[in-house]
Coordinates of C-alpha atoms and ligand atoms in Angstrom, one line a residue:
X10 CA 72.5 106.6 133.7
X11 CA 72.7 105.8 137.3
X12 CA 75.9 105.1 139.2
X13 CA 75.2 101.1 139.8
X14 CA 73.9 101.0 136.0
X15 CA 77.4 102.8 135.0
X16 CA 79.5 100.7 137.2
X17 CA 78.3 97.5 135.1
X18 CA 79.8 98.9 132.1
X19 CA 83.0 99.7 133.6
X20 CA 85.9 96.7 132.7
X21 CA 88.0 95.5 135.6
X22 CA 90.7 98.3 134.6
X23 CA 88.3 101.1 134.8
X24 CA 87.4 99.9 138.1
X25 CA 90.4 99.5 139.6
X26 CA 91.2 103.5 138.1
X27 CA 88.0 104.6 139.7
X28 CA 88.9 103.2 142.8
X29 CA 92.3 104.9 143.0
X30 CA 90.7 108.1 142.0
X31 CA 88.0 107.7 144.8
X32 CA 90.8 106.9 147.5
X33 CA 92.6 109.9 146.3
X34 CA 96.0 107.6 145.1
X35 CA 98.6 110.0 143.6
X36 CA 96.3 112.7 144.0
X37 CA 93.6 111.1 141.8
X38 CA 96.2 111.4 138.4
X39 CA 95.8 109.0 135.9
X40 CA 98.7 108.5 133.9
X41 CA 99.2 105.4 131.2
X42 CA 101.4 105.0 128.5
X43 CA 101.8 102.7 125.1
X44 CA 105.3 101.0 125.2
X45 CA 105.8 99.4 121.8
X46 CA 109.2 97.9 121.1
X47 CA 110.6 99.4 117.7
X48 CA 111.3 95.9 116.2
X49 CA 108.6 95.6 113.9
X50 CA 105.4 97.4 112.6
X51 CA 102.3 97.6 114.7
X52 CA 99.5 95.2 114.2
X53 CA 95.8 95.1 115.4
X54 CA 96.8 93.9 118.8
X55 CA 98.7 96.7 119.6
X56 CA 95.7 98.7 118.2
X57 CA 94.0 97.2 121.0
X58 CA 96.6 98.3 123.4
X59 CA 96.6 101.8 122.0
X60 CA 93.2 102.4 122.2
X61 CA 93.0 100.9 125.9
X62 CA 96.2 103.3 127.0
X63 CA 95.1 106.3 125.4
X64 CA 91.5 106.1 126.0
X65 CA 91.6 105.5 129.7
X66 CA 93.8 108.8 129.8
X67 CA 91.0 110.5 127.9
X68 CA 88.0 109.2 129.8
X69 CA 89.8 110.0 133.1
X70 CA 91.3 113.1 132.2
X71 CA 95.0 111.8 132.0
X72 CA 97.5 111.5 130.1
X73 CA 98.9 108.8 128.1
X74 CA 102.7 108.5 127.1
X75 CA 104.4 107.1 123.9
X76 CA 107.5 105.4 125.3
X77 CA 109.7 103.1 122.8
X78 CA 111.3 100.3 124.8
X79 CA 114.4 100.1 122.7
X80 CA 116.7 98.9 125.4
X81 CA 117.7 95.9 122.6
X82 CA 120.3 97.5 120.3
X83 CA 120.0 94.5 117.8
X84 CA 116.6 94.1 116.5
X85 CA 115.3 97.8 116.4
X86 CA 115.2 100.1 113.5
X87 CA 114.4 103.7 113.0
X88 CA 111.8 102.8 110.4
X89 CA 109.8 101.1 112.7
X90 CA 110.0 104.1 115.2
X91 CA 108.6 106.0 112.0
X92 CA 105.9 103.8 111.5
X93 CA 104.6 103.3 114.7
X94 CA 104.2 107.2 115.3
X95 CA 102.0 107.0 112.1
X96 CA 99.8 104.2 113.0
X97 CA 98.9 106.2 116.5
X98 CA 98.6 109.4 115.0
X99 CA 96.1 107.5 112.0
X100 CA 94.3 105.6 114.7
X101 CA 93.6 109.4 116.1
X102 CA 95.6 109.6 119.4
X103 CA 98.0 112.0 120.3
X104 CA 100.7 111.7 122.8
X105 CA 101.8 115.5 122.7
X106 CA 105.0 116.4 123.6
X107 CA 105.3 113.1 125.9
X108 CA 107.7 111.0 123.2
X109 CA 110.3 109.1 125.2
X110 CA 112.7 106.3 124.8
X111 CA 113.6 103.7 127.1
X112 CA 117.3 104.4 125.9
X113 CA 117.2 107.8 127.5
X114 CA 117.0 106.6 130.8
X115 CA 120.4 104.3 130.3
X116 CA 122.5 106.2 132.6
X117 CA 119.6 106.5 135.3
X118 CA 119.6 102.4 135.0
X119 CA 123.1 102.5 135.2
X120 CA 122.8 104.3 138.6
X121 CA 120.1 102.0 139.4
X122 CA 122.4 98.7 139.1
X123 CA 124.9 100.6 141.4
X124 CA 122.5 101.0 144.2
X125 CA 121.6 97.4 144.2
X126 CA 125.3 96.6 144.3
X127 CA 125.8 98.8 146.8
X128 CA 122.8 97.4 148.8
X129 CA 124.1 93.6 148.1
X130 CA 121.4 93.0 146.3
X131 CA 123.0 92.4 142.6
X132 CA 126.5 90.5 141.8
X133 CA 128.6 90.0 138.8
X134 CA 128.3 86.6 137.7
X135 CA 131.0 85.0 135.5
X136 CA 129.1 81.5 134.9
X137 CA 128.3 80.7 131.6
X138 CA 124.9 80.9 129.9
X139 CA 124.3 77.2 129.8
X140 CA 125.5 77.6 133.6
X141 CA 123.3 80.2 134.6
X142 CA 120.2 78.4 133.1
X143 CA 120.7 75.1 134.5
X144 CA 121.5 76.7 137.9
X145 CA 118.1 78.2 137.9
X146 CA 116.5 74.8 137.8
X147 CA 112.9 74.1 137.4
X148 CA 109.9 75.7 139.0
X149 CA 109.0 72.6 141.7
X150 CA 112.6 72.5 143.0
X151 CA 114.6 75.2 144.2
X152 CA 117.7 76.4 142.0
X153 CA 121.2 76.1 142.8
X154 CA 123.1 79.6 143.9
X155 CA 125.9 80.8 141.5
X156 CA 129.6 80.2 142.9
X157 CA 129.9 83.8 142.2
X158 CA 126.9 85.3 144.5
X159 CA 128.7 86.4 147.7
X160 CA 131.0 88.5 145.5
X161 CA 132.1 91.5 148.0
X162 CA 130.0 94.8 147.1
X163 CA 133.6 96.5 146.6
X164 CA 134.4 93.6 143.7
X165 CA 131.0 93.9 142.2
X166 CA 131.5 97.6 141.9
X167 CA 134.7 97.3 140.3
X168 CA 133.5 94.6 137.8
X169 CA 130.7 96.2 136.8
X170 CA 132.6 99.4 136.0
X171 CA 134.7 97.2 133.9
X172 CA 131.8 95.9 132.3
X173 CA 130.5 99.2 131.6
X174 CA 133.9 100.6 130.3
X175 CA 134.2 98.0 127.4
X176 CA 137.3 95.9 129.3
X177 CA 135.0 92.8 129.4
X178 CA 134.2 90.5 126.4
X179 CA 130.5 89.8 125.4
X180 CA 129.1 86.9 127.2
X181 CA 132.2 86.9 129.6
X182 CA 129.8 87.9 132.5
X183 CA 126.5 89.5 133.5
X184 CA 125.0 91.3 136.5
X185 CA 122.7 89.3 138.4
X186 CA 119.9 90.5 141.0
X187 CA 120.5 88.8 144.1
X188 CA 117.0 87.7 145.3
X189 CA 115.8 84.0 145.8
X190 CA 117.2 80.9 144.0
X191 CA 114.5 78.8 145.8
X192 CA 111.5 81.2 144.8
X193 CA 108.5 79.4 142.8
X194 CA 108.7 82.1 140.5
X195 CA 111.4 81.7 138.3
X196 CA 111.9 85.5 137.4
X197 CA 112.6 85.9 141.1
X198 CA 115.6 83.6 140.6
X199 CA 118.6 85.7 140.4
X200 CA 117.7 87.4 137.1
X201 CA 120.1 88.8 134.8
X202 CA 119.6 92.3 134.6
X203 CA 122.7 93.6 132.7
X204 CA 124.5 91.8 129.7
X205 CA 127.6 93.3 127.7
X206 CA 126.4 93.6 123.9
X207 CA 128.9 95.4 121.7
X208 CA 126.3 96.3 119.2
X209 CA 125.9 99.9 118.3
X210 CA 122.4 101.4 119.6
X211 CA 120.2 103.3 116.8
X212 CA 120.2 106.3 119.4
X213 CA 123.2 106.0 122.2
X214 CA 125.5 104.9 119.3
X215 CA 128.5 103.3 120.8
X216 CA 128.2 105.4 124.2
X217 CA 127.3 102.0 125.8
X218 CA 128.5 98.2 125.8
X219 CA 126.3 97.1 128.5
X220 CA 122.5 96.7 128.2
X221 CA 119.6 96.3 130.6
X222 CA 117.5 93.4 130.4
X223 CA 114.0 94.3 129.4
X224 CA 112.7 93.5 133.1
X225 CA 115.1 95.7 134.5
X226 CA 114.3 98.5 132.1
X227 CA 110.5 98.4 131.6
X228 CA 109.1 98.9 135.0
X229 CA 111.8 101.5 135.9
X230 CA 110.9 103.4 132.9
X231 CA 107.3 103.3 133.9
X232 CA 108.4 104.5 137.7
X233 CA 110.9 107.4 136.1
X234 CA 107.6 108.8 133.9
X235 CA 105.4 108.2 137.1
X236 CA 103.1 106.1 135.4
X237 CA 100.0 105.1 137.6
X238 CA 98.4 102.9 135.8
X239 CA 101.3 100.4 133.6
X240 CA 98.8 98.0 131.5
X241 CA 100.2 95.2 129.8
X242 CA 99.1 91.7 128.5
X243 CA 99.0 88.5 130.6
X244 CA 102.4 86.9 130.2
X245 CA 103.9 89.8 132.1
X246 CA 101.7 88.3 135.3
X247 CA 104.7 86.6 136.2
X248 CA 107.3 89.2 136.0
X249 CA 105.2 91.5 138.7
X250 CA 107.1 90.2 142.0
X251 CA 110.1 91.2 140.0
X252 CA 109.2 94.7 138.8
X253 CA 107.8 95.4 142.6
X254 CA 110.6 94.0 144.1
X255 CA 112.8 96.5 142.2
X256 CA 110.3 99.1 143.5
X257 CA 110.9 98.5 146.4
X258 CA 114.6 98.0 146.7
X259 CA 115.4 101.1 144.7
X260 CA 112.5 103.1 146.5
X261 CA 111.2 104.4 143.3
X262 CA 107.6 105.3 142.1
X263 CA 104.8 102.7 142.3
X264 CA 103.4 102.2 139.2
X265 CA 100.8 99.6 139.6
X266 CA 100.8 97.0 136.7
X267 CA 97.7 95.6 135.8
X268 CA 97.7 92.7 133.2
X269 CA 94.8 91.8 130.6
X270 CA 94.3 89.2 127.7
X271 CA 96.1 89.7 124.4
X272 CA 94.1 90.5 121.8
X273 CA 93.8 87.2 119.1
X274 CA 91.6 87.4 116.0
X275 CA 90.9 84.4 114.2
X276 CA 93.0 83.9 111.1
X277 CA 95.5 86.2 112.3
X278 CA 98.9 85.6 113.2
X279 CA 100.3 88.4 115.6
X280 CA 103.7 87.9 116.2
X281 CA 106.2 90.5 115.2
X282 CA 108.7 87.8 114.5
X283 CA 106.7 85.9 112.3
X284 CA 105.4 88.7 110.6
X285 CA 108.8 89.9 109.6
X286 CA 109.5 86.4 108.4
X287 CA 106.5 86.8 106.1
X288 CA 108.0 90.0 104.7
X289 CA 111.5 88.9 104.8
X290 CA 110.3 85.8 102.7
X291 CA 108.4 88.0 100.1
X292 CA 105.5 85.8 101.0
X293 CA 103.1 89.3 101.4
X294 CA 104.5 92.3 99.6
X295 CA 105.6 94.3 102.8
X296 CA 104.3 95.3 106.3
X297 CA 101.5 97.5 104.9
X298 CA 100.3 94.1 102.9
X299 CA 96.8 94.4 102.9
X300 CA 96.5 91.0 104.1
X301 CA 98.6 91.7 107.0
X302 CA 97.1 92.0 110.5
X303 CA 99.1 95.2 110.7
X304 CA 97.7 98.5 111.2
X305 CA 99.4 99.9 108.1
X306 CA 98.2 96.7 105.9
X307 CA 94.6 97.5 107.3
X308 CA 94.6 101.4 106.5
X309 CA 96.3 99.9 103.0
X310 CA 93.2 98.0 102.5
X311 CA 90.6 100.6 103.4
X312 CA 89.6 99.9 107.2
X313 CA 88.9 103.4 108.8
X314 CA 90.5 103.8 112.0
X315 CA 86.9 104.8 113.4
X316 CA 86.3 100.6 112.6
X317 CA 89.4 99.7 114.6
X318 CA 88.6 101.9 117.6
X319 CA 85.1 100.4 117.5
X320 CA 86.2 97.0 117.5
X321 CA 88.9 97.3 120.0
X322 CA 86.3 99.0 122.7
X323 CA 83.8 96.6 121.7
X324 CA 85.8 93.3 122.4
X325 CA 86.3 94.8 125.3
X326 CA 89.1 93.9 128.1
X327 CA 89.4 90.3 129.3
X328 CA 91.4 88.7 132.2
X329 CA 91.6 85.2 130.3
X330 CA 92.8 84.6 126.7
X331 CA 90.3 84.0 124.2
X332 CA 90.1 84.2 120.3
X333 CA 87.7 86.7 118.7
X334 CA 85.9 86.1 115.6
X335 CA 87.3 87.9 112.6
X336 CA 83.8 88.7 111.5
X337 CA 83.6 91.1 114.5
X338 CA 86.4 93.1 112.9
X339 CA 84.9 92.9 109.5
X340 CA 81.3 94.0 110.4
X341 CA 82.9 97.3 112.5
X342 CA 84.5 98.0 108.9
X343 CA 81.6 97.8 107.1
X344 CA 79.3 99.4 109.4
X345 CA 81.7 102.5 109.4
X346 CA 81.8 102.2 105.5
X347 CA 78.3 101.7 104.8
X348 CA 77.9 105.3 106.5
X349 CA 80.8 107.2 104.7
X350 CA 81.6 105.1 101.3
X351 CA 80.6 106.7 98.3
X352 CA 78.7 104.4 96.1
X353 CA 80.2 104.0 92.8
X354 CA 79.8 101.5 89.8
X355 CA 82.7 99.0 88.8
X356 CA 82.3 96.1 86.4
X357 CA 85.1 93.4 87.6
X358 CA 84.4 90.7 85.2
X359 CA 83.3 92.4 81.9
X360 CA 80.8 91.2 79.7
X361 CA 79.4 93.7 76.9
X362 CA 76.0 94.7 75.9
X363 CA 74.9 96.4 73.0
X364 CA 71.7 98.1 73.4
X365 CA 70.3 98.0 69.9
X366 CA 67.6 100.5 70.0
X367 CA 69.3 103.0 71.8
X368 CA 70.7 106.2 69.9
X369 CA 74.3 107.5 69.4
X370 CA 75.8 109.5 72.2
X371 CA 75.6 109.4 75.6
X372 CA 73.2 111.0 78.3
X373 CA 74.3 111.8 81.9
X374 CA 72.0 110.1 84.3
X375 CA 71.7 111.4 87.9
X376 CA 72.8 108.8 90.7
X377 CA 72.9 109.5 94.8
X378 CA 76.2 109.4 96.1
X379 CA 74.8 107.3 99.0
X380 CA 71.7 106.7 100.2
X381 CA 72.7 106.5 103.7
X382 CA 73.5 110.2 104.0
X383 CA 71.4 112.7 103.0
X384 CA 74.3 115.5 102.4
X385 CA 76.2 113.4 100.2
X386 CA 74.5 114.5 96.9
X387 CA 74.3 113.3 93.5
X388 CA 76.4 112.9 90.9
X389 CA 75.8 112.1 86.8
X390 CA 77.1 109.1 84.8
X391 CA 77.2 108.3 81.4
X392 CA 74.9 106.0 79.7
X393 CA 74.9 104.7 76.5
X394 CA 74.5 102.3 73.6
X395 CA 77.4 100.4 74.5
X396 CA 78.1 99.2 78.2
X397 CA 79.5 96.4 80.2
X398 CA 77.8 94.5 82.7
X399 CA 79.3 91.8 85.1
X400 CA 79.7 88.2 83.3
X401 CA 77.8 86.9 86.1
X402 CA 74.8 88.8 85.9
X403 CA 74.2 86.9 82.6
X404 CA 73.2 82.9 82.2
X405 CA 72.3 81.7 78.8
X406 CA 70.7 78.6 80.5
X407 CA 69.7 80.1 83.6
X408 CA 68.7 77.8 86.7
X409 CA 65.2 78.2 88.2
X410 CA 64.9 81.4 90.5
X411 CA 67.5 83.3 88.2
X412 CA 66.4 86.7 88.2
X413 CA 69.3 88.4 86.6
X414 CA 69.5 88.7 82.8
X415 CA 68.9 85.3 80.4
X416 CA 67.7 85.2 76.9
X417 CA 64.4 86.9 76.6
X418 CA 64.8 88.1 79.8
X419 CA 64.4 91.3 81.6
X420 CA 66.6 93.2 84.4
X421 CA 67.2 97.1 85.4
X422 CA 70.1 98.8 85.0
X423 CA 70.9 100.5 87.9
X424 CA 69.9 104.2 88.1
X425 CA 68.9 103.9 84.1
X426 CA 66.5 101.8 82.2
X427 CA 65.0 98.4 82.2
X428 CA 66.8 96.1 79.1
X429 CA 65.9 92.9 77.5
X430 CA 68.3 90.3 76.2
X431 CA 67.6 89.8 72.5
X432 CA 70.3 87.7 71.3
X433 CA 73.4 86.5 72.5
X434 CA 76.2 87.0 70.1
X435 CA 79.4 84.5 70.0
X436 CA 82.8 84.0 69.2
X437 CA 84.0 81.2 66.8
X438 CA 85.1 79.1 69.8
X439 CA 81.4 79.2 71.3
X440 CA 82.6 82.0 74.1
X441 CA 80.3 85.0 74.1
X442 CA 81.1 88.4 72.5
X443 CA 78.4 90.2 73.6
X444 CA 75.0 90.3 74.4
X445 CA 72.0 92.2 72.1
X446 CA 69.6 93.9 74.1
X447 CA 67.0 96.7 73.8
X448 CA 65.9 99.2 76.2
X449 CA 62.6 100.4 77.1
X450 CA 62.6 104.4 77.0
X451 CA 59.8 104.9 79.5
X452 CA 61.5 103.1 82.2
X453 CA 64.1 105.5 83.0
X454 CA 64.6 105.4 86.6
X455 CA 63.1 107.6 88.7
X456 CA 60.2 108.5 86.3
X457 CA 59.3 104.7 85.4
X458 CA 56.0 104.9 83.3
X459 CA 56.4 101.4 81.5
X460 CA 54.3 99.3 84.0
X461 CA 57.4 96.9 83.3
X462 CA 58.1 94.5 86.5
X463 CA 61.7 93.1 86.9
X464 CA 63.1 91.1 89.8
X465 CA 66.6 92.6 89.8
X466 CA 68.7 95.6 89.2
X467 CA 72.2 95.3 88.1
X468 CA 75.5 97.4 87.7
X469 CA 76.9 98.6 84.7
X470 CA 79.8 100.9 83.2
X471 CA 79.2 102.7 79.7
X472 CA 81.8 101.6 77.5
X473 CA 83.4 105.0 76.1
X474 CA 84.1 106.7 79.0
X475 CA 84.8 104.0 81.4
X476 CA 88.2 103.7 82.9
X477 CA 90.4 100.2 83.3
X478 CA 91.5 99.5 86.5
X479 CA 93.1 96.6 88.3
X480 CA 91.2 95.5 91.4
X481 CA 93.0 93.3 94.0
X482 CA 90.8 90.7 96.3
X483 CA 91.4 89.3 99.1
X484 CA 91.2 86.5 101.0
X485 CA 92.4 85.9 104.6
X486 CA 96.4 85.2 104.5
X487 CA 95.9 82.1 106.9
X488 CA 93.2 79.5 106.2
X489 CA 93.0 78.1 110.0
X490 CA 91.2 79.7 112.7
X491 CA 94.4 79.6 114.8
X492 CA 97.7 79.9 113.1
X493 CA 99.3 80.7 116.0
X494 CA 98.2 77.9 118.2
X495 CA 99.3 75.5 115.6
X496 CA 102.3 73.3 115.7
X497 CA 103.1 73.1 112.0
X498 CA 105.2 75.3 110.5
X499 CA 102.9 78.4 109.8
X500 CA 104.1 78.7 106.1
X501 CA 101.8 75.6 105.4
X502 CA 98.9 77.1 107.0
X503 CA 98.7 79.9 104.4
X504 CA 95.7 80.5 102.1
X505 CA 96.7 79.4 98.6
X506 CA 94.8 82.4 96.7
X507 CA 94.9 85.1 99.5
X508 CA 95.5 87.6 96.5
X509 CA 93.3 87.6 93.4
X510 CA 94.4 90.2 90.7
X511 CA 91.6 91.2 88.3
X512 CA 93.5 93.5 85.7
X513 CA 90.6 94.3 83.1
X514 CA 87.7 95.7 85.3
X515 CA 86.0 98.9 84.4
X516 CA 85.0 101.6 86.6
X517 CA 83.0 104.8 86.3
X518 CA 84.8 107.8 85.2
X519 CA 84.2 109.9 88.3
X520 CA 86.6 107.6 90.0
X521 CA 89.7 109.0 88.3
X522 CA 89.7 111.3 91.2
X523 CA 89.4 109.2 94.0
X524 CA 92.4 109.8 96.6
X525 CA 94.6 107.0 98.1
X526 CA 92.9 105.5 100.9
X527 CA 89.5 106.8 100.2
X528 CA 86.6 104.3 100.3
X529 CA 83.9 103.4 98.1
X530 CA 81.0 101.1 98.0
X531 CA 81.2 99.6 94.6
X532 CA 77.8 98.6 93.8
X533 CA 76.9 95.0 94.4
X534 CA 80.4 94.4 94.9
X535 CA 82.2 95.4 98.0
X536 CA 84.3 98.1 99.6
X537 CA 87.0 99.3 97.7
X538 CA 89.5 102.1 98.3
X539 CA 92.6 103.1 95.9
X540 CA 95.9 101.7 96.6
X541 CA 99.0 103.8 97.4
X542 CA 100.7 102.1 94.1
X543 CA 98.0 103.7 92.1
X544 CA 99.2 106.0 89.3
X545 CA 96.8 108.5 86.9
X546 CA 97.3 105.8 84.1
X547 CA 97.0 102.7 86.2
X548 CA 94.2 102.8 88.7
X549 CA 94.3 99.9 91.5
X550 CA 91.3 99.6 93.9
X551 CA 91.7 97.1 97.0
X552 CA 88.9 95.1 98.0
X553 CA 88.5 96.3 101.7
X554 CA 85.3 93.8 102.5
X555 CA 82.5 92.2 100.7
X556 CA 79.2 93.4 101.3
X557 CA 77.9 90.0 103.2
X558 CA 79.9 87.6 105.3
X559 CA 80.2 85.6 102.7
X560 CA 84.2 84.9 103.1
X561 CA 83.6 83.2 106.2
X562 CA 81.2 80.8 105.1
X563 CA 82.8 77.1 104.4
Ligands
ATP616 P1 104.6 90.5 119.4 O1 104.5 89.4 120.4 O2 103.6 90.9 118.5 O3 105.8 90.7 119.1 P2 104.9 92.3 122.1 O4 104.2 92.5 122.8 O5 106.4 92.1 121.7 O6 104.3 92.0 120.7 P3 105.4 95.2 122.1 O7 106.0 96.0 121.1 O8 106.2 95.1 123.0 O9 105.0 94.2 121.4 O10 104.2 95.7 122.8 C1 104.0 97.1 122.8 C2 102.5 97.0 123.9 O11 101.5 96.2 123.0 C3 102.7 96.2 125.0 O12 102.1 97.0 126.2 C4 102.1 94.9 124.8 O13 101.8 94.2 125.9 C5 100.8 95.4 123.6 N1 100.6 94.3 122.8 C6 101.2 93.5 122.2 N2 100.5 92.5 121.4 C7 99.1 92.6 122.2 C8 97.7 92.0 121.7 N3 97.6 91.1 120.8 N4 96.9 92.5 122.5 C9 96.8 93.3 123.2 N5 98.1 94.3 123.1 C10 99.3 93.8 122.9
MG617 MG1 106.7 92.7 124.3

């Protein structure tokens, strides 16, 4: 590939980075970071950010840090930290020894604040919250300067120290940067940078009773870590002038912030706050419910990490908000699973078939593990006189062009024989008890000499060796394409039947050895994986995806 050709494939962040490398900015060094706030589990949007930040570091021989933005002691929990690390590792990325916490920088932030006060660029404000927001005004007209704005440096230093030493009450005062109350950018109108909070922090305990605001911690953390390219989502574009002001006033490392559009996917809602509500209100079984847009939910559902990475790359990096079709994610999953998933047979809604002319006992028939993978080998599955087929593979009064089983009709059993339906045996209530069929011994798969022609191959399970399983089928959690964009209470937008549990399914005996999260293609029914709640006596499979794009057809 020549250079100009190559260039057309760069996204705008890569273009910036390559330009910086060419001009030897920061000695050509590339350093990114993923900065989650540990206040929830990561979702597919975070996966996009992880792939971007770690991917850029990989591509340009740089480094990527993991930094927990844990400056708010109120919402953060240790459980979230562990889940975040697990998810990043599972996606296939490694932060090596670069695991940082913004809270480790509290002493440094405190010094930064003092530096600003000493430069006459910050002041302690005793106005109330309401007064402050009222004075901030509206973007089209200048705000009002606080009556406390011109306190002396020494008074500010003394008050800030009192704040730090717990001498003042929560809400009594705040520290504000002294910038410009007339700026059209509201973030520059003397933003609050420190507040009093008597909430213990998960790492610093009760050491601090003042905490920096996000805007006074995020950019500075980047500078402290020498982050060269600080990639974030568009909503921070307006904050950039403020971060640059801090960099300039504090004379710290000039990380460059670059904004891109956050990933939005159809039918998904990605606000952690709302996802937490779904969990707390038990609308889903937990953060890792397979219907959740979380990385842990997708893992449990059977989405392979390769598929998430591929999806994240394929959707690209945009400068404008957009909405990605759900089917693109699902197709990335299908593509990957088609290559790697072992084929198996499972009958979800069974109908018993007795093969009248088949002898007692079973024979073991060879079947390919994965026709897409020549190295996947074969396994043997039992075949016998009594089998289950799928209810929908039989119709007593078939419509035209129905090529599956019907009275007098024939179908091939996958990897076995052709059978013909001779009789429908019914219960007293008229429902079907079982079918009586006959098989054609000379039609054995692989050595068919019968000369019979059938249009359909169906899957089946031999009854004696069959294992019972619970199968969970999922629909999208929300019925509307943009649940986040709706004004309605999001609870009213939920799909009423997003989970269907099938208790009495039958699966082939080889699946007794399935491992948690291992993917299978159940022939003709979709991709499935063993759920983490499975036990040897109670196998549970999640449907990862259907084989075709049927679920989005309206
Ligand atoms: P949420 O709005 O879901 O609560 P957040 O932005 O508050 O997410 P953070 O923990 O602050 O969550 O996010 C960590 C990183 O992930 C940030 O750099 C953020 O920009 C990025 N990120 C969050 N959501 C998305 C998304 N939908 N697409 C791309 N990146 C995202
Ligand atoms: Mg955030």
